[in-house]
Amino acid sequence: MQVRPLTPTIGAVVEGIDLSQGVSADLAGAIRQALLAHQVLFFEDQHLTPVQHRDFAARFGELHTHPLYPGVPEAPELFILDNHAGNPTDNDAWHTDVTFIETPPMGSILYAKSLPANGGDTIWANMKAAYEALSPAFRGFLEGLDAVHDFARGFPVRGIVANAAGAEKHTKAAEQHPPVLHPVVRTHPETGEDALFVNFGFTERIKGLRRKESDAILGMLFEHVTKPEFQVRFRWSDNALAFWDNRITQHYAVNDYLPNRRVMNRATILGDRPYHRSRKPAAALAAE
């Protein structure tokens, strides 16, 4: 296994391994360490069945089943992102996956099944780098705040995904996912690094601030995280796979390929309840 960094800040290509052959404990450990070092890893020319994709993801934790997107028949823990003129994408906004639950994913693994001839890149940004680029005084202010993450913000009742899923399925999902609170600055549970943990896709407001104050701060942060210095952009190739650390990144699917078709399968790996080192939740304190 060789790891080739793509930028000094985020992203690396992993070479020399065939994921279809299975992943030993030692290899899974090496991949995890590379993920912690580079935040997002790219594996090119991997020929995986849905079951192999699922089993690879399951080496890193329990899998999440999405409440709205259609599952893959052979491996229902995976879901399908099939975008074309009749089903345009809804994820062309900066977001961190599934932060509307109490234990947001530690990571996601996306696999290219069918690609347009041109376009359809994905961009990832390092939220540790974004956090450290803020002034010390502002960082200190943000560390004491919590934010509301809301399923309904990311998946509105009249949105593309809700319409595709159907009213009954969307209503049930909304009832099962009330708004949750997460710290605005999150401490990474494995590296101890602090990073911003608010995203345009699901963060609705900052608790304890007036709406105009919250909107101003979140608007500034949503713009701040898009600086190119924090990013890596990946041009997908057939059978490429991306594995990202959802605890310290955001990503953006570039919507420049319609009306052409782009089909991806995704596995989502559950994580821990977010905390900040200065005010850890009881569960984190008890584990120490």
XYZ file of C-alpha atoms in Angstrom:
288
model
C 0.000 0.000 0.000
C 1.345 3.398 -1.041
C -0.234 6.734 -0.102
C 0.282 9.685 -2.449
C -0.838 13.055 -1.045
C -2.696 15.346 -3.443
C -2.414 18.614 -1.489
C -0.591 19.631 1.697
C -3.948 20.132 3.436
C -6.276 17.304 2.413
C -6.582 14.279 0.168
C -4.428 11.333 -0.920
C -4.551 8.535 -3.478
C -4.013 5.019 -2.122
C -2.267 2.668 -4.538
C -1.071 -0.903 -4.575
C -4.096 -2.661 -3.078
C -7.120 -4.468 -4.508
C -10.101 -3.995 -2.202
C -12.011 -6.827 -3.901
C -9.581 -9.284 -2.268
C -10.784 -8.329 1.196
C -9.107 -6.231 3.856
C -7.112 -7.753 6.714
C -7.044 -6.214 10.180
C -3.553 -4.839 9.520
C -4.563 -3.315 6.191
C -7.725 -1.823 7.698
C -5.558 -0.262 10.401
C -3.199 1.207 7.816
C -6.127 2.643 5.858
C -7.563 4.172 9.034
C -4.235 5.836 9.835
C -4.010 7.210 6.297
C -7.561 8.527 6.620
C -6.712 10.313 9.868
C -3.665 11.865 8.215
C -5.324 12.970 4.946
C -9.106 13.204 5.732
C -10.152 11.739 2.365
C -8.638 8.801 0.482
C -9.110 7.858 -3.167
C -8.826 4.309 -4.500
C -8.869 4.081 -8.293
C -9.783 1.166 -10.572
C -11.441 -0.937 -7.869
C -13.878 -3.580 -9.114
C -16.289 -4.205 -6.256
C -19.672 -5.848 -6.016
C -22.180 -4.095 -3.748
C -21.583 -6.774 -1.103
C -17.810 -6.220 -1.263
C -18.354 -2.439 -0.995
C -20.588 -2.960 2.042
C -18.185 -5.393 3.690
C -15.240 -3.041 3.196
C -17.161 -0.212 4.863
C -18.239 -2.499 7.721
C -14.575 -3.048 8.658
C -14.633 0.493 10.062
C -17.887 0.452 12.037
C -21.623 -0.091 12.071
C -23.371 1.049 8.907
C -26.159 3.618 8.708
C -29.205 3.056 6.493
C -30.469 6.291 4.974
C -34.141 7.048 5.672
C -34.903 8.427 2.188
C -32.541 7.338 -0.582
C -33.219 4.008 -2.339
C -31.083 1.089 -1.179
C -29.015 -1.259 -3.327
C -30.963 -4.552 -3.609
C -27.959 -6.825 -2.978
C -26.724 -4.746 -0.036
C -29.505 -2.536 1.365
C -27.117 -0.759 3.737
C -25.780 0.994 0.634
C -27.855 3.598 -1.134
C -27.969 4.803 -4.716
C -27.341 8.342 -5.960
C -28.691 8.237 -9.512
C -28.823 11.746 -10.971
C -29.926 12.740 -14.479
C -32.299 15.156 -16.183
C -35.329 13.459 -14.641
C -33.771 13.313 -11.171
C -31.419 16.285 -10.728
C -28.947 16.311 -7.868
C -29.803 17.896 -4.530
C -26.322 17.730 -2.952
C -24.639 20.582 -4.831
C -24.156 22.453 -1.560
C -21.441 22.157 1.067
C -22.421 19.612 3.707
C -21.270 16.987 6.160
C -23.228 13.748 5.881
C -26.159 12.958 8.167
C -25.415 15.449 10.940
C -29.145 15.404 11.721
C -28.676 12.362 14.022
C -27.129 12.240 17.507
C -24.189 10.086 16.353
C -23.278 11.431 12.897
C -21.175 9.225 10.612
C -17.464 8.777 11.160
C -17.099 8.292 7.439
C -18.650 7.622 4.061
C -17.445 5.485 1.169
C -18.653 6.492 -2.302
C -18.154 4.270 -5.359
C -18.500 5.366 -8.997
C -20.864 3.082 -10.913
C -21.634 5.172 -14.032
C -20.121 8.520 -14.932
C -20.834 11.286 -17.444
C -18.219 11.839 -20.134
C -17.267 15.122 -18.466
C -17.934 16.801 -15.138
C -19.353 15.430 -11.921
C -16.286 16.078 -9.747
C -16.522 16.163 -5.950
C -14.698 18.646 -3.708
C -13.763 18.047 -0.069
C -12.630 20.651 2.487
C -10.633 20.197 5.705
C -12.556 21.671 8.663
C -9.516 21.626 10.941
C -7.729 23.919 8.484
C -10.828 26.124 8.249
C -11.045 26.352 12.047
C -7.356 27.181 12.477
C -7.608 29.959 9.876
C -9.983 31.879 12.161
C -8.706 34.375 14.714
C -7.971 32.997 18.213
C -10.606 35.278 19.748
C -13.305 34.058 17.348
C -12.275 30.428 17.848
C -12.662 30.876 21.581
C -16.149 32.338 21.127
C -17.272 29.502 18.854
C -15.989 26.790 21.203
C -18.704 27.599 23.728
C -21.586 27.285 21.280
C -23.941 24.537 20.150
C -25.900 24.483 16.900
C -29.184 22.921 15.824
C -28.913 20.369 12.993
C -32.222 19.659 11.297
C -33.302 16.866 8.946
C -35.999 19.167 7.537
C -33.412 21.739 6.425
C -31.519 19.204 4.323
C -34.589 17.348 3.098
C -37.496 19.816 2.828
C -40.946 18.429 2.233
C -41.067 19.731 -1.349
C -37.454 18.896 -2.142
C -36.146 16.576 -4.845
C -35.281 13.706 -2.496
C -38.572 13.973 -0.596
C -40.558 13.866 -3.840
C -38.623 10.848 -5.071
C -39.055 9.021 -1.755
C -42.769 9.778 -1.486
C -44.768 11.706 1.083
C -45.339 8.772 3.443
C -41.663 7.834 3.638
C -40.589 11.456 4.088
C -43.158 12.103 6.828
C -42.017 9.016 8.725
C -38.349 9.999 8.384
C -39.037 13.539 9.605
C -40.906 12.204 12.645
C -38.037 9.868 13.469
C -35.397 12.604 13.160
C -36.198 15.634 15.328
C -33.599 18.441 15.466
C -30.414 17.660 17.410
C -27.687 19.774 19.037
C -23.989 19.479 18.185
C -21.037 21.667 19.210
C -20.041 24.333 16.690
C -16.413 23.252 17.213
C -15.888 19.498 17.483
C -12.928 17.628 18.967
C -11.958 14.665 16.807
C -12.357 11.509 18.926
C -9.244 9.807 17.503
C -6.761 12.617 16.832
C -7.865 15.183 19.434
C -7.908 17.893 16.749
C -10.518 20.646 16.845
C -12.532 21.456 13.729
C -15.612 23.384 12.666
C -18.755 21.261 12.768
C -21.456 23.357 11.119
C -22.589 22.897 7.532
C -24.987 24.576 5.120
C -26.807 21.326 4.442
C -28.140 20.652 7.934
C -27.166 23.400 10.433
C -30.209 25.578 11.033
C -29.149 27.974 13.807
C -26.830 28.518 16.759
C -28.468 27.946 20.122
C -28.655 30.917 22.476
C -28.174 33.615 19.830
C -30.794 35.847 18.284
C -31.742 34.760 14.789
C -29.925 37.665 13.085
C -26.784 36.952 15.116
C -26.957 33.256 14.299
C -27.582 33.874 10.602
C -24.657 36.297 10.405
C -22.198 33.917 12.067
C -23.337 30.835 10.178
C -23.348 32.743 6.891
C -19.777 33.837 7.490
C -18.688 30.277 8.391
C -20.505 28.719 5.425
C -18.591 31.076 3.123
C -15.303 30.682 5.003
C -15.125 26.901 4.577
C -15.211 27.203 0.776
C -11.732 28.747 0.474
C -9.641 26.807 -2.070
C -6.767 26.557 0.417
C -8.824 24.062 2.453
C -9.838 21.876 -0.501
C -9.055 18.979 -2.765
C -11.025 18.341 -5.972
C -11.331 14.804 -7.303
C -12.066 13.952 -10.922
C -13.882 10.646 -10.837
C -12.885 7.741 -13.067
C -14.750 4.484 -13.652
C -14.733 2.258 -10.548
C -13.017 4.842 -8.357
C -13.841 4.912 -4.658
C -13.554 7.745 -2.102
C -13.423 7.231 1.675
C -13.711 10.396 3.767
C -13.613 11.234 7.461
C -16.994 12.841 8.005
C -15.952 14.181 11.416
C -13.480 16.679 10.001
C -14.561 17.383 6.413
C -17.302 18.835 4.272
C -17.890 18.068 0.606
C -19.641 19.431 -2.456
C -20.858 17.472 -5.502
C -20.313 19.680 -8.540
C -23.540 19.847 -10.545
C -22.156 20.509 -14.031
C -23.073 17.330 -15.917
C -26.862 17.411 -16.382
C -28.699 16.245 -18.457
C -26.129 13.420 -18.482
C -26.320 10.631 -15.922
C -24.128 9.975 -12.870
C -24.673 6.908 -10.656
C -22.869 6.348 -7.355
C -23.310 3.896 -4.480
C -22.584 5.038 -0.923
C -21.930 3.310 2.370
C -22.164 5.398 5.528
C -20.335 4.400 8.732
C -21.819 5.526 12.041
C -19.678 7.464 14.490
C -19.712 8.925 17.997
C -21.685 11.723 19.601
C -19.773 14.966 18.852
C -18.203 16.871 21.739
C -15.691 19.607 22.442
C -12.779 18.943 24.762
C -13.816 21.789 27.096
C -17.254 20.305 27.753
C -17.349 16.625 26.958
C -20.650 14.752 27.300
C -21.036 12.304 30.134
C -20.494 9.300 27.848
C -17.114 10.595 26.705
C -16.002 11.393 30.250
C -17.035 7.952 31.472
C -14.948 6.288 28.767
C -11.727 7.946 29.928
